[in-house]
């Protein structure tokens, strides 16, 4: 008997389906989501895989929440986090986040609209705002030594973000998703700073807390880069 009834589920609530609206998501596929009632309202965490042959850039995920009477209750959209930067191959030097082929990106929200009642939902729909462009991967920022630490009734994550670029970056942020054994995100912890990190510099972080650390975690660093 499974000691963790939800440990092998890709989608929660079980039986709540989501279909892609336009199927023009640049090869992206929704592979897992968690929709639960949190302490202050509904929370959503989702995982997306790039099944295409090219990087999917500046990608997002939009959900449509539809009740059992086929009425649209609300919508929500968020940016997909990949932790990877690419340089647009046009000589401009512009860098954008992209999801590489075969890789998983995640997103989440802890402040979904209050009118959303999970038990009254009939199904979900989703689409992927994204585009493809000629890009070159960049060894930009990495998160290392990410560890779980107990903080009161929950758990936080500590670690180090390193700037591997030859230019300074600013506004570092880390987003960590605890996951179950099939990679479904169970929550979301974040940390950010209004700071500059010089080339080769680092930023030490400690995130907000999560209730369930699952069996593993995935960390996505993001930074701002001056054009």
PDB file of C-alpha atoms in Angstrom:
ATOM      1  CA  UNK A   1       0.000   0.000   0.000  1.00  0.00           C
ATOM      2  CA  UNK A   2       1.379   3.416  -0.997  1.00  0.00           C
ATOM      3  CA  UNK A   3       2.323   5.313   2.151  1.00  0.00           C
ATOM      4  CA  UNK A   4       1.997   8.574   0.175  1.00  0.00           C
ATOM      5  CA  UNK A   5      -1.286   8.424  -1.780  1.00  0.00           C
ATOM      6  CA  UNK A   6      -0.383  11.536  -3.780  1.00  0.00           C
ATOM      7  CA  UNK A   7       3.256  10.632  -4.237  1.00  0.00           C
ATOM      8  CA  UNK A   8       2.791   9.155  -7.694  1.00  0.00           C
ATOM      9  CA  UNK A   9       0.198  11.571  -9.048  1.00  0.00           C
ATOM     10  CA  UNK A  10       1.041  13.973 -11.849  1.00  0.00           C
ATOM     11  CA  UNK A  11      -2.147  16.019 -11.435  1.00  0.00           C
ATOM     12  CA  UNK A  12      -3.930  17.101  -8.238  1.00  0.00           C
ATOM     13  CA  UNK A  13      -6.869  17.162  -7.639  1.00  0.00           C
ATOM     14  CA  UNK A  14      -6.984  13.704  -9.166  1.00  0.00           C
ATOM     15  CA  UNK A  15      -9.457  13.614 -12.035  1.00  0.00           C
ATOM     16  CA  UNK A  16      -9.348  17.363 -12.748  1.00  0.00           C
ATOM     17  CA  UNK A  17      -8.178  17.575 -16.350  1.00  0.00           C
ATOM     18  CA  UNK A  18      -6.676  20.384 -18.393  1.00  0.00           C
ATOM     19  CA  UNK A  19      -6.561  20.520 -22.183  1.00  0.00           C
ATOM     20  CA  UNK A  20      -4.472  22.794 -24.352  1.00  0.00           C
ATOM     21  CA  UNK A  21      -6.556  25.464 -26.080  1.00  0.00           C
ATOM     22  CA  UNK A  22      -4.653  26.284 -29.256  1.00  0.00           C
ATOM     23  CA  UNK A  23      -1.891  23.644 -29.472  1.00  0.00           C
ATOM     24  CA  UNK A  24       0.541  26.293 -30.670  1.00  0.00           C
ATOM     25  CA  UNK A  25       2.736  26.232 -27.608  1.00  0.00           C
ATOM     26  CA  UNK A  26       6.078  25.885 -29.390  1.00  0.00           C
ATOM     27  CA  UNK A  27       6.350  22.213 -28.406  1.00  0.00           C
ATOM     28  CA  UNK A  28       5.485  22.776 -24.743  1.00  0.00           C
ATOM     29  CA  UNK A  29       3.490  20.181 -22.795  1.00  0.00           C
ATOM     30  CA  UNK A  30       1.862  20.418 -19.368  1.00  0.00           C
ATOM     31  CA  UNK A  31       3.190  17.412 -17.429  1.00  0.00           C
ATOM     32  CA  UNK A  32       2.040  18.094 -13.845  1.00  0.00           C
ATOM     33  CA  UNK A  33       0.108  20.496 -11.669  1.00  0.00           C
ATOM     34  CA  UNK A  34      -1.018  20.905  -8.079  1.00  0.00           C
ATOM     35  CA  UNK A  35      -4.151  22.953  -7.318  1.00  0.00           C
ATOM     36  CA  UNK A  36      -4.834  23.104  -3.580  1.00  0.00           C
ATOM     37  CA  UNK A  37      -6.472  25.288  -0.968  1.00  0.00           C
ATOM     38  CA  UNK A  38      -3.744  27.102   0.939  1.00  0.00           C
ATOM     39  CA  UNK A  39      -3.847  29.049   4.170  1.00  0.00           C
ATOM     40  CA  UNK A  40      -4.940  32.267   2.449  1.00  0.00           C
ATOM     41  CA  UNK A  41      -6.598  30.955  -0.714  1.00  0.00           C
ATOM     42  CA  UNK A  42      -6.178  28.646  -3.708  1.00  0.00           C
ATOM     43  CA  UNK A  43      -2.609  27.850  -4.785  1.00  0.00           C
ATOM     44  CA  UNK A  44      -1.349  26.503  -8.095  1.00  0.00           C
ATOM     45  CA  UNK A  45       1.974  24.971  -9.093  1.00  0.00           C
ATOM     46  CA  UNK A  46       2.688  23.536 -12.544  1.00  0.00           C
ATOM     47  CA  UNK A  47       5.458  21.795 -14.489  1.00  0.00           C
ATOM     48  CA  UNK A  48       5.910  22.047 -18.257  1.00  0.00           C
ATOM     49  CA  UNK A  49       8.263  20.128 -20.570  1.00  0.00           C
ATOM     50  CA  UNK A  50       9.622  21.332 -23.891  1.00  0.00           C
ATOM     51  CA  UNK A  51       8.948  18.458 -26.295  1.00  0.00           C
ATOM     52  CA  UNK A  52       9.966  20.562 -29.282  1.00  0.00           C
ATOM     53  CA  UNK A  53      13.251  20.604 -31.150  1.00  0.00           C
ATOM     54  CA  UNK A  54      14.167  24.247 -30.452  1.00  0.00           C
ATOM     55  CA  UNK A  55      14.319  26.432 -27.315  1.00  0.00           C
ATOM     56  CA  UNK A  56      11.003  28.000 -26.319  1.00  0.00           C
ATOM     57  CA  UNK A  57      11.674  31.596 -25.264  1.00  0.00           C
ATOM     58  CA  UNK A  58       9.945  34.047 -22.926  1.00  0.00           C
ATOM     59  CA  UNK A  59       7.404  31.289 -22.343  1.00  0.00           C
ATOM     60  CA  UNK A  60       4.376  31.553 -20.096  1.00  0.00           C
ATOM     61  CA  UNK A  61       1.464  29.399 -18.978  1.00  0.00           C
ATOM     62  CA  UNK A  62      -2.139  30.590 -18.845  1.00  0.00           C
ATOM     63  CA  UNK A  63      -4.948  28.624 -17.189  1.00  0.00           C
ATOM     64  CA  UNK A  64      -8.705  28.957 -17.679  1.00  0.00           C
ATOM     65  CA  UNK A  65     -10.736  27.668 -14.724  1.00  0.00           C
ATOM     66  CA  UNK A  66     -14.158  26.365 -15.798  1.00  0.00           C
ATOM     67  CA  UNK A  67     -16.899  25.208 -13.420  1.00  0.00           C
ATOM     68  CA  UNK A  68     -19.210  22.212 -13.682  1.00  0.00           C
ATOM     69  CA  UNK A  69     -21.763  24.339 -15.584  1.00  0.00           C
ATOM     70  CA  UNK A  70     -19.163  25.081 -18.296  1.00  0.00           C
ATOM     71  CA  UNK A  71     -18.848  28.680 -17.111  1.00  0.00           C
ATOM     72  CA  UNK A  72     -15.486  30.435 -16.990  1.00  0.00           C
ATOM     73  CA  UNK A  73     -14.733  31.293 -13.359  1.00  0.00           C
ATOM     74  CA  UNK A  74     -11.394  33.072 -13.748  1.00  0.00           C
ATOM     75  CA  UNK A  75      -8.042  32.980 -15.530  1.00  0.00           C
ATOM     76  CA  UNK A  76      -4.448  33.090 -14.369  1.00  0.00           C
ATOM     77  CA  UNK A  77      -1.140  33.425 -16.163  1.00  0.00           C
ATOM     78  CA  UNK A  78       2.494  33.319 -15.121  1.00  0.00           C
ATOM     79  CA  UNK A  79       5.986  33.155 -16.582  1.00  0.00           C
ATOM     80  CA  UNK A  80       7.621  29.743 -16.859  1.00  0.00           C
ATOM     81  CA  UNK A  81      10.904  29.522 -14.978  1.00  0.00           C
ATOM     82  CA  UNK A  82      13.738  27.614 -16.609  1.00  0.00           C
ATOM     83  CA  UNK A  83      16.795  29.044 -14.850  1.00  0.00           C
ATOM     84  CA  UNK A  84      18.523  29.383 -18.233  1.00  0.00           C
ATOM     85  CA  UNK A  85      19.437  32.421 -20.311  1.00  0.00           C
ATOM     86  CA  UNK A  86      20.088  32.554 -24.034  1.00  0.00           C
ATOM     87  CA  UNK A  87      21.607  35.306 -26.180  1.00  0.00           C
ATOM     88  CA  UNK A  88      19.549  36.358 -29.178  1.00  0.00           C
ATOM     89  CA  UNK A  89      21.667  35.572 -32.237  1.00  0.00           C
ATOM     90  CA  UNK A  90      21.239  38.925 -34.001  1.00  0.00           C
ATOM     91  CA  UNK A  91      24.265  40.822 -32.743  1.00  0.00           C
ATOM     92  CA  UNK A  92      22.233  42.840 -30.222  1.00  0.00           C
ATOM     93  CA  UNK A  93      23.617  41.024 -27.171  1.00  0.00           C
ATOM     94  CA  UNK A  94      20.100  40.773 -25.684  1.00  0.00           C
ATOM     95  CA  UNK A  95      19.582  37.828 -23.328  1.00  0.00           C
ATOM     96  CA  UNK A  96      16.231  36.158 -22.720  1.00  0.00           C
ATOM     97  CA  UNK A  97      15.041  33.128 -20.707  1.00  0.00           C
ATOM     98  CA  UNK A  98      14.310  30.021 -22.754  1.00  0.00           C
ATOM     99  CA  UNK A  99      13.376  26.394 -22.100  1.00  0.00           C
ATOM    100  CA  UNK A 100      15.733  23.984 -23.814  1.00  0.00           C
ATOM    101  CA  UNK A 101      14.368  20.911 -25.643  1.00  0.00           C
ATOM    102  CA  UNK A 102      13.666  18.115 -23.179  1.00  0.00           C
ATOM    103  CA  UNK A 103      13.884  20.352 -20.118  1.00  0.00           C
ATOM    104  CA  UNK A 104      11.290  21.069 -17.435  1.00  0.00           C
ATOM    105  CA  UNK A 105      10.153  24.559 -16.456  1.00  0.00           C
ATOM    106  CA  UNK A 106       7.837  25.471 -13.589  1.00  0.00           C
ATOM    107  CA  UNK A 107       5.562  28.253 -12.423  1.00  0.00           C
ATOM    108  CA  UNK A 108       3.227  28.882  -9.529  1.00  0.00           C
ATOM    109  CA  UNK A 109       0.947  31.235  -7.662  1.00  0.00           C
ATOM    110  CA  UNK A 110      -0.061  31.549  -4.008  1.00  0.00           C
ATOM    111  CA  UNK A 111      -2.621  34.301  -4.659  1.00  0.00           C
ATOM    112  CA  UNK A 112      -5.181  32.967  -7.113  1.00  0.00           C
ATOM    113  CA  UNK A 113      -8.497  34.883  -7.228  1.00  0.00           C
ATOM    114  CA  UNK A 114     -10.651  34.256  -4.174  1.00  0.00           C
ATOM    115  CA  UNK A 115     -13.736  33.446  -6.259  1.00  0.00           C
ATOM    116  CA  UNK A 116     -12.063  30.217  -7.316  1.00  0.00           C
ATOM    117  CA  UNK A 117     -13.612  27.267  -5.449  1.00  0.00           C
ATOM    118  CA  UNK A 118     -11.659  24.127  -6.309  1.00  0.00           C
ATOM    119  CA  UNK A 119     -14.497  21.719  -5.511  1.00  0.00           C
ATOM    120  CA  UNK A 120     -16.808  23.500  -7.987  1.00  0.00           C
ATOM    121  CA  UNK A 121     -14.445  23.191 -10.954  1.00  0.00           C
ATOM    122  CA  UNK A 122     -15.335  20.912 -13.852  1.00  0.00           C
ATOM    123  CA  UNK A 123     -12.107  21.157 -15.838  1.00  0.00           C
ATOM    124  CA  UNK A 124      -9.240  23.438 -16.835  1.00  0.00           C
ATOM    125  CA  UNK A 125      -7.889  24.695 -20.123  1.00  0.00           C
ATOM    126  CA  UNK A 126      -4.432  26.108 -20.771  1.00  0.00           C
ATOM    127  CA  UNK A 127      -2.235  27.653 -23.405  1.00  0.00           C
ATOM    128  CA  UNK A 128       1.426  28.623 -23.732  1.00  0.00           C
ATOM    129  CA  UNK A 129       2.326  32.178 -24.793  1.00  0.00           C
ATOM    130  CA  UNK A 130       5.842  31.693 -26.213  1.00  0.00           C
ATOM    131  CA  UNK A 131       7.964  32.276 -29.269  1.00  0.00           C
ATOM    132  CA  UNK A 132      10.934  30.754 -31.023  1.00  0.00           C
ATOM    133  CA  UNK A 133      13.926  32.768 -32.211  1.00  0.00           C
ATOM    134  CA  UNK A 134      17.534  32.016 -33.090  1.00  0.00           C
ATOM    135  CA  UNK A 135      19.369  31.955 -29.757  1.00  0.00           C
ATOM    136  CA  UNK A 136      22.657  30.763 -28.296  1.00  0.00           C
ATOM    137  CA  UNK A 137      22.862  29.264 -24.770  1.00  0.00           C
ATOM    138  CA  UNK A 138      24.763  31.308 -22.191  1.00  0.00           C
ATOM    139  CA  UNK A 139      26.448  30.106 -19.002  1.00  0.00           C
ATOM    140  CA  UNK A 140      24.866  32.917 -16.986  1.00  0.00           C
ATOM    141  CA  UNK A 141      23.805  32.219 -13.402  1.00  0.00           C
ATOM    142  CA  UNK A 142      23.701  29.040 -11.347  1.00  0.00           C
ATOM    143  CA  UNK A 143      22.256  28.005  -7.997  1.00  0.00           C
ATOM    144  CA  UNK A 144      24.430  25.673  -5.935  1.00  0.00           C
ATOM    145  CA  UNK A 145      24.582  24.069  -2.484  1.00  0.00           C
ATOM    146  CA  UNK A 146      20.800  24.307  -2.154  1.00  0.00           C
ATOM    147  CA  UNK A 147      19.870  22.766   1.188  1.00  0.00           C
ATOM    148  CA  UNK A 148      16.693  22.333   3.198  1.00  0.00           C
ATOM    149  CA  UNK A 149      16.637  23.917   6.665  1.00  0.00           C
ATOM    150  CA  UNK A 150      13.936  23.741   9.339  1.00  0.00           C
ATOM    151  CA  UNK A 151      12.270  27.037  10.186  1.00  0.00           C
ATOM    152  CA  UNK A 152       9.491  26.823  12.748  1.00  0.00           C
ATOM    153  CA  UNK A 153       6.642  24.689  11.429  1.00  0.00           C
ATOM    154  CA  UNK A 154       8.001  24.741   7.866  1.00  0.00           C
ATOM    155  CA  UNK A 155      11.182  24.370   5.860  1.00  0.00           C
ATOM    156  CA  UNK A 156      13.228  26.903   3.904  1.00  0.00           C
ATOM    157  CA  UNK A 157      16.053  26.564   1.392  1.00  0.00           C
ATOM    158  CA  UNK A 158      19.511  28.080   1.578  1.00  0.00           C
ATOM    159  CA  UNK A 159      22.154  28.243  -1.114  1.00  0.00           C
ATOM    160  CA  UNK A 160      24.311  30.398  -3.350  1.00  0.00           C
ATOM    161  CA  UNK A 161      23.622  32.070  -6.668  1.00  0.00           C
ATOM    162  CA  UNK A 162      26.718  32.703  -8.794  1.00  0.00           C
ATOM    163  CA  UNK A 163      27.066  35.194 -11.643  1.00  0.00           C
ATOM    164  CA  UNK A 164      29.124  33.498 -14.371  1.00  0.00           C
ATOM    165  CA  UNK A 165      28.758  36.324 -16.870  1.00  0.00           C
ATOM    166  CA  UNK A 166      31.440  38.889 -17.647  1.00  0.00           C
ATOM    167  CA  UNK A 167      29.002  41.700 -16.787  1.00  0.00           C
ATOM    168  CA  UNK A 168      27.218  42.610 -13.570  1.00  0.00           C
ATOM    169  CA  UNK A 169      23.652  41.416 -12.950  1.00  0.00           C
ATOM    170  CA  UNK A 170      21.038  42.842 -10.613  1.00  0.00           C
ATOM    171  CA  UNK A 171      17.872  41.941  -8.704  1.00  0.00           C
ATOM    172  CA  UNK A 172      18.714  38.273  -8.093  1.00  0.00           C
ATOM    173  CA  UNK A 173      15.845  35.950  -7.274  1.00  0.00           C
ATOM    174  CA  UNK A 174      15.620  32.256  -6.552  1.00  0.00           C
ATOM    175  CA  UNK A 175      12.451  30.142  -6.773  1.00  0.00           C
ATOM    176  CA  UNK A 176      12.519  26.622  -5.328  1.00  0.00           C
ATOM    177  CA  UNK A 177       9.791  24.037  -5.922  1.00  0.00           C
ATOM    178  CA  UNK A 178       9.649  20.911  -3.733  1.00  0.00           C
ATOM    179  CA  UNK A 179       8.478  17.973  -5.859  1.00  0.00           C
ATOM    180  CA  UNK A 180       7.011  14.514  -5.353  1.00  0.00           C
ATOM    181  CA  UNK A 181       8.583  11.357  -6.769  1.00  0.00           C
ATOM    182  CA  UNK A 182       7.204  11.959 -10.282  1.00  0.00           C
ATOM    183  CA  UNK A 183       8.300  15.606 -10.384  1.00  0.00           C
ATOM    184  CA  UNK A 184       5.005  17.295  -9.517  1.00  0.00           C
ATOM    185  CA  UNK A 185       5.616  20.632  -7.753  1.00  0.00           C
ATOM    186  CA  UNK A 186       4.085  20.696  -4.276  1.00  0.00           C
ATOM    187  CA  UNK A 187       4.774  24.296  -3.273  1.00  0.00           C
ATOM    188  CA  UNK A 188       7.008  27.260  -3.923  1.00  0.00           C
ATOM    189  CA  UNK A 189       9.639  29.107  -1.879  1.00  0.00           C
ATOM    190  CA  UNK A 190      11.318  32.334  -2.973  1.00  0.00           C
ATOM    191  CA  UNK A 191      14.030  34.810  -2.041  1.00  0.00           C
ATOM    192  CA  UNK A 192      15.074  38.020  -3.766  1.00  0.00           C
ATOM    193  CA  UNK A 193      17.315  41.033  -3.224  1.00  0.00           C
ATOM    194  CA  UNK A 194      17.697  44.545  -4.619  1.00  0.00           C
ATOM    195  CA  UNK A 195      21.419  44.083  -5.191  1.00  0.00           C
ATOM    196  CA  UNK A 196      24.068  43.975  -7.887  1.00  0.00           C
ATOM    197  CA  UNK A 197      26.306  40.951  -8.386  1.00  0.00           C
ATOM    198  CA  UNK A 198      29.614  41.620 -10.153  1.00  0.00           C
ATOM    199  CA  UNK A 199      31.135  39.185 -12.657  1.00  0.00           C
ATOM    200  CA  UNK A 200      32.139  36.053 -10.776  1.00  0.00           C
ATOM    201  CA  UNK A 201      30.314  37.273  -7.661  1.00  0.00           C
ATOM    202  CA  UNK A 202      27.818  35.377  -5.536  1.00  0.00           C
ATOM    203  CA  UNK A 203      24.639  35.981  -3.550  1.00  0.00           C
ATOM    204  CA  UNK A 204      23.716  33.835  -0.536  1.00  0.00           C
ATOM    205  CA  UNK A 205      19.996  33.302  -0.042  1.00  0.00           C
ATOM    206  CA  UNK A 206      17.437  31.865   2.329  1.00  0.00           C
ATOM    207  CA  UNK A 207      13.916  31.408   0.990  1.00  0.00           C
ATOM    208  CA  UNK A 208      10.464  31.622   2.430  1.00  0.00           C
ATOM    209  CA  UNK A 209       9.109  28.379   3.883  1.00  0.00           C
ATOM    210  CA  UNK A 210       7.071  25.495   2.507  1.00  0.00           C
ATOM    211  CA  UNK A 211       4.969  22.969   4.408  1.00  0.00           C
ATOM    212  CA  UNK A 212       5.872  19.891   2.351  1.00  0.00           C
ATOM    213  CA  UNK A 213       9.447  19.336   1.110  1.00  0.00           C
ATOM    214  CA  UNK A 214       8.463  16.274  -0.942  1.00  0.00           C
ATOM    215  CA  UNK A 215      11.260  13.940  -1.992  1.00  0.00           C
ATOM    216  CA  UNK A 216      13.389  16.468  -3.902  1.00  0.00           C
ATOM    217  CA  UNK A 217      13.457  20.088  -5.065  1.00  0.00           C
ATOM    218  CA  UNK A 218      14.173  22.133  -8.188  1.00  0.00           C
ATOM    219  CA  UNK A 219      15.721  25.632  -8.007  1.00  0.00           C
ATOM    220  CA  UNK A 220      15.424  28.309 -10.692  1.00  0.00           C
ATOM    221  CA  UNK A 221      17.588  31.449 -10.489  1.00  0.00           C
ATOM    222  CA  UNK A 222      16.651  34.671 -12.294  1.00  0.00           C
ATOM    223  CA  UNK A 223      18.442  38.026 -12.630  1.00  0.00           C
ATOM    224  CA  UNK A 224      18.129  41.309 -14.487  1.00  0.00           C
ATOM    225  CA  UNK A 225      20.758  42.258 -17.061  1.00  0.00           C
ATOM    226  CA  UNK A 226      21.211  45.766 -18.391  1.00  0.00           C
ATOM    227  CA  UNK A 227      20.769  45.943 -22.188  1.00  0.00           C
TER     228      UNK A 227
END
